[in-house]
Short mmCIF file of C-alpha atoms in Angstrom, two decimals:
data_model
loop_
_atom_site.label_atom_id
_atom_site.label_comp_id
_atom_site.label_asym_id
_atom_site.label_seq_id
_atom_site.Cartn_x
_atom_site.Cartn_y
_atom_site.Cartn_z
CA UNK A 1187 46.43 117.54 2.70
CA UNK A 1188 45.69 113.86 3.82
CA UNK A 1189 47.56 111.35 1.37
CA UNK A 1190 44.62 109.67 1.00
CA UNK A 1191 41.11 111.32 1.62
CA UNK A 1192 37.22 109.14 1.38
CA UNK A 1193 33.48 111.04 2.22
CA UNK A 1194 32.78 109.72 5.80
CA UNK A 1195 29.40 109.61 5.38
CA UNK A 1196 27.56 107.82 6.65
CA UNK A 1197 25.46 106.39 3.43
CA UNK A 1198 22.36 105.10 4.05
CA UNK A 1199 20.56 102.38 1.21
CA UNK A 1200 17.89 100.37 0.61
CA UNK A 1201 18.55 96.58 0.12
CA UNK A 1202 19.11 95.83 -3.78
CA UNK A 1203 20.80 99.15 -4.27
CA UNK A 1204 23.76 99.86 -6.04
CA UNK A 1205 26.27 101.32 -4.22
CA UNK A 1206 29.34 103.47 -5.35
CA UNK A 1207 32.18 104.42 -3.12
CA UNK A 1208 34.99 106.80 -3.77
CA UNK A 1209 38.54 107.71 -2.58
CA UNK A 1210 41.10 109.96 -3.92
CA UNK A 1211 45.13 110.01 -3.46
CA UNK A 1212 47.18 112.42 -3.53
CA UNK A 1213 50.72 111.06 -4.91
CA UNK A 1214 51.64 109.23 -7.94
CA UNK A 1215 53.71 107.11 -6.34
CA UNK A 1216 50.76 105.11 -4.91
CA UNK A 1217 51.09 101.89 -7.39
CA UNK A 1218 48.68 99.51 -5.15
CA UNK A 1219 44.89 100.50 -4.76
CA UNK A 1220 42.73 98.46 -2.03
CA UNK A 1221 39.26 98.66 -0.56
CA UNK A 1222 38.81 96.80 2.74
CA UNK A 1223 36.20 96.20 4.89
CA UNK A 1224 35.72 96.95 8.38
CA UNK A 1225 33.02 95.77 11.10
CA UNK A 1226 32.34 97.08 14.20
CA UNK A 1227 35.24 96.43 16.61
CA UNK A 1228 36.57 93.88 13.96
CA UNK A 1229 40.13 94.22 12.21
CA UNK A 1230 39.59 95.03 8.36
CA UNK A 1231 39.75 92.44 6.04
CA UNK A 1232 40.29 92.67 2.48
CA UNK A 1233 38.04 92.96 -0.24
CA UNK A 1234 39.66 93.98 -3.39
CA UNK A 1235 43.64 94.42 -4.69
CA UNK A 1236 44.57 96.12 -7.75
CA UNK A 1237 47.59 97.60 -9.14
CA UNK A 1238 46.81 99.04 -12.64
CA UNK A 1239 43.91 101.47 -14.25
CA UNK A 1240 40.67 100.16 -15.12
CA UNK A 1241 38.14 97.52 -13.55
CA UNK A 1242 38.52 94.75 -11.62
CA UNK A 1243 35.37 92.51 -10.75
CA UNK A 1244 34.87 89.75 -7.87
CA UNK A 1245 31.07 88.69 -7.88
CA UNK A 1246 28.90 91.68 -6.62
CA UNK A 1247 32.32 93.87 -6.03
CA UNK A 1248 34.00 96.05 -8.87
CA UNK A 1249 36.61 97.82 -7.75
CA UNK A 1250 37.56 100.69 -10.31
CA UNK A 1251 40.99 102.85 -10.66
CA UNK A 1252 42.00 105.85 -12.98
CA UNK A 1253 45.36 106.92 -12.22
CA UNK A 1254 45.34 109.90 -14.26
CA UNK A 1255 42.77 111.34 -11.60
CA UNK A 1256 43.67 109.98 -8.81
CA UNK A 1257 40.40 108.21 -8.15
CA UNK A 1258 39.76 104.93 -7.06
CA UNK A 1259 35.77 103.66 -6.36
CA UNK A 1260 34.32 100.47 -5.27
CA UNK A 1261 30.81 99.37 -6.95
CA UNK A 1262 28.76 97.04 -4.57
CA UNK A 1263 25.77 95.40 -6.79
CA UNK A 1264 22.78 93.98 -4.86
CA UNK A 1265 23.74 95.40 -1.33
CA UNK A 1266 22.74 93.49 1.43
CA UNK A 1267 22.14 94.48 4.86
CA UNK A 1268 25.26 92.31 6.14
CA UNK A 1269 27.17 94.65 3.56
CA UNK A 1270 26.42 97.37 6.30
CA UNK A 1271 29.83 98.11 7.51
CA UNK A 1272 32.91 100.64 7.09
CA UNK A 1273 34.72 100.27 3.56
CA UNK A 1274 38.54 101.44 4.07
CA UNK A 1275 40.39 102.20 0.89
CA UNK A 1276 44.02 102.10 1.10
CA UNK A 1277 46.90 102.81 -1.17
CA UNK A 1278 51.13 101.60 -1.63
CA UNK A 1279 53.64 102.77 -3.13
CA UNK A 1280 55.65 100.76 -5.25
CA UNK A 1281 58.29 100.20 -2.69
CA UNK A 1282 55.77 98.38 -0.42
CA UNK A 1283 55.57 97.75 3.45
CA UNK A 1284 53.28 100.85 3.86
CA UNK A 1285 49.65 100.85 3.55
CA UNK A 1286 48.35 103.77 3.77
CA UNK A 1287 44.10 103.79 4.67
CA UNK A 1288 41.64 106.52 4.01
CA UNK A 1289 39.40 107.15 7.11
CA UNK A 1290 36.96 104.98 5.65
CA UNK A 1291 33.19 105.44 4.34
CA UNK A 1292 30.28 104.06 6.60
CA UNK A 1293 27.90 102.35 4.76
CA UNK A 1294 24.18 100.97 5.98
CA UNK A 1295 21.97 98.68 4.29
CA UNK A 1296 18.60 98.44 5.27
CA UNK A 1297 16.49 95.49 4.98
CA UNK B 270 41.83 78.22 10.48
CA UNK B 271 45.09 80.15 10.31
CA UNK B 272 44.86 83.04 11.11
CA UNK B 273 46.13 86.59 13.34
CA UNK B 274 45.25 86.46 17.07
CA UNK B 275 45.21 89.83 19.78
CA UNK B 276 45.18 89.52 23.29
CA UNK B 277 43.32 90.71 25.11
CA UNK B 278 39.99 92.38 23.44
CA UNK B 279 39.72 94.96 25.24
CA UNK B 280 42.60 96.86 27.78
CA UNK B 281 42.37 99.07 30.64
CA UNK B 282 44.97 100.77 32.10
CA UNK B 283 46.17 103.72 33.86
CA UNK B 284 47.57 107.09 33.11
CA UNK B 285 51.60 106.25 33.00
CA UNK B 286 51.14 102.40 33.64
CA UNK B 287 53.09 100.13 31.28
CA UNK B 288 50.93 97.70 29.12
CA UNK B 289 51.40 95.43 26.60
CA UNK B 290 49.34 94.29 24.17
CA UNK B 291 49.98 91.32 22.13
CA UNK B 292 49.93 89.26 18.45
CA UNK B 293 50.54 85.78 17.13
CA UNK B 294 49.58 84.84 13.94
CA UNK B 295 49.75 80.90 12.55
CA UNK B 296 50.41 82.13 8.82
CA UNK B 297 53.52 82.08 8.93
CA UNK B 298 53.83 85.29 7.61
CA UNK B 299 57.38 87.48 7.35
CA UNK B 300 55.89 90.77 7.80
CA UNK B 301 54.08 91.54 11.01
CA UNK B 302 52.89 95.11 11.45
CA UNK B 303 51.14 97.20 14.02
CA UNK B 304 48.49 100.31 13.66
CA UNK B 305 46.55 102.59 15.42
CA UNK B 306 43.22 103.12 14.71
CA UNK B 307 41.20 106.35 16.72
CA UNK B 308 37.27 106.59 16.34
CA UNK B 309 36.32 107.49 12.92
CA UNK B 310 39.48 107.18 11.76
CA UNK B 311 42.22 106.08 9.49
CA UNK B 312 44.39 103.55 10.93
CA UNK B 313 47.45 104.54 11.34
CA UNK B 314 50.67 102.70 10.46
CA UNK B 315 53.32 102.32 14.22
CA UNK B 316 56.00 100.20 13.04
CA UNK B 317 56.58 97.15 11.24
CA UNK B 318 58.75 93.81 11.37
CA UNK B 319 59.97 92.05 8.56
CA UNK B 320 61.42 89.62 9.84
CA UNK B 321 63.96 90.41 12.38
CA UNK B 322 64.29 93.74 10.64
CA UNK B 323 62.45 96.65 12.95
CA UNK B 324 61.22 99.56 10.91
CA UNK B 325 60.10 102.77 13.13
CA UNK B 326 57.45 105.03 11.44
CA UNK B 327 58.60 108.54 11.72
CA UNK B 328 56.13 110.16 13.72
CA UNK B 329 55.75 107.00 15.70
CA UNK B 330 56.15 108.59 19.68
CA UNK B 331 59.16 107.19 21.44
CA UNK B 332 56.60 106.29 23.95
CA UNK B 333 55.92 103.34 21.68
CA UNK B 334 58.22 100.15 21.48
CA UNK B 335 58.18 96.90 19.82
CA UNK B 336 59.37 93.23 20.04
CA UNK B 337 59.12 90.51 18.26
CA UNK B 338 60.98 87.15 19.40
CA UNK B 339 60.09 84.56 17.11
CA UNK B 340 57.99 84.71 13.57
CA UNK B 341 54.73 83.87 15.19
CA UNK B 342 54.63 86.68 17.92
CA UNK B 343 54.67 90.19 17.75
CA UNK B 344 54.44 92.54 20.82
CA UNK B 345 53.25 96.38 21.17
CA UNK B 346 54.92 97.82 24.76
CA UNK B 347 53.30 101.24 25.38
CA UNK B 348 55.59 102.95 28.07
CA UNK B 349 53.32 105.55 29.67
CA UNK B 350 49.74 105.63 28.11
CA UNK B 351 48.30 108.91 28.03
CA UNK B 352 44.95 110.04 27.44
CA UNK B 353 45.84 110.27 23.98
CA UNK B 354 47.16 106.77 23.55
CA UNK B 355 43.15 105.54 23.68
CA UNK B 356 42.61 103.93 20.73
CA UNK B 357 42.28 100.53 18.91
CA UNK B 358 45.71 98.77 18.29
CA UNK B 359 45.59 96.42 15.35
CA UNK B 360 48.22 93.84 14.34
CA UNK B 361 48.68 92.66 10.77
CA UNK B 362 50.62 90.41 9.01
CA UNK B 363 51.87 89.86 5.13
CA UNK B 364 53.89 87.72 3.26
CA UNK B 365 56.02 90.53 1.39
CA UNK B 366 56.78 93.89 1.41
CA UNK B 367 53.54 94.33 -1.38
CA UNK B 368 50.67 91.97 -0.24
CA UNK B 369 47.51 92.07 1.12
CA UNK B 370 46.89 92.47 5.32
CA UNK B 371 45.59 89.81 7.24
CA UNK B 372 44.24 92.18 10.42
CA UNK B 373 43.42 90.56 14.01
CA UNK B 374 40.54 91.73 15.61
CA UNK B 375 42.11 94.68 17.45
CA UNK B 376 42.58 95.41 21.49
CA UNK B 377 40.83 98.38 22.48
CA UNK B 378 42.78 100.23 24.62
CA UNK B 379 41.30 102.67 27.60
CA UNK B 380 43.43 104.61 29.12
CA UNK B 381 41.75 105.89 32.62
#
């Protein structure tokens, strides 16, 4: 079982959509919770950093996280075609230095 | 802008030829880190730095080494590339052992 497992999709929207993303983890001992985002042949770069249950927002990004589950999702409001891109999510544990990425969930936007 | 830097973009090379790919960052960051990212893919954790301190993933192949001289450079010394060793090789840097990843923009490796 991967540590950390995300739908490949790819997901396909209209511009204006809301968009909901999902990852789950497999070990408790993940404390961290982060969604990244990757271009083509770019390095990720990151969108969102929690460390505890519930929602955090950051204008048209809400990153969500129930530990009980397992389950961490990232809500995009008002997609935009330049939001067309892989979303990575990625997970620590509390005694850092490892980041740990799912294989990440392509996303389009269409115009 | 500061900022993580690879060199070069893109790298060919042959079956069992040394290369070495390269990383400075201007952040000043202690924690310098390199993955491997396949197609479609997770990337994949290699080894990481912090600061002088080497730490060697497990499953890391020997044919994989690491160097970093100072706090601005990092360096990723494959051996003898194989087939298998195609693949984007991404540097990142943090400040601590629980921060977020500043990423470069990756060398993509060919291995002919």
């Amino acid at each position: 079982q991967k540590e950390v497992e995300q739908d490949p999709g790819p997901l396909s929207v209209p511009e204006g959509a809301i968009v909901s993303l999902n990852c789950t983890y497999s070990n408790s001992a993940f404390q961290y919770f982060m969604w990244y985002r990757q271009y083509s042949r770019k390095g990720p770069e990151l969108l969102m950093y929690t460390y505890s249950s519930g929602n955090k927002e950051d204008g048209r990004f809400t990153a969500q996280v129930d530990k009980s589950s397992k389950y961490i999702s990232l809500f995009i409001r008002d997609s935009q075609p330049s939001d067309s891109a892989t979303y990575l999510c990625a997970v620590v544990a509390a005694g850092g230095f490892k980041t740990i990425f799912g294989a990440g969930t392509r996303l389009f936007v269409k115009a | 802008d500061a900022m993580v830097i690879q060199n070069p973009r893109y790298q060919v090379t042959q079956f069992g030829k040394p290369v070495t790919l390269s990383c400075s960052q201007t952040l000043n960051h202690n924690v310098m880190y390199w993955y491997q990212q396949k197609s479609s893919q997770a990337p994949k954790l290699l080894f990481h730095y912090y600061d002088k301190d080497f730490n060697n993933e497990a499953d890391t192949p020997d044919n994989f080494q690491s160097r970093r001289p100072n706090t601005s450079f990092c360096f990723l010394d494959i051996r003898s590339p194989g087939l298998g060793d195609a693949a984007m090789y991404l540097c990142a840097t943090s400040r601590g052992r629980i921060e977020k990843l500043f990423f470069g923009s990756g060398t993509q490796l060919s291995v002919l």
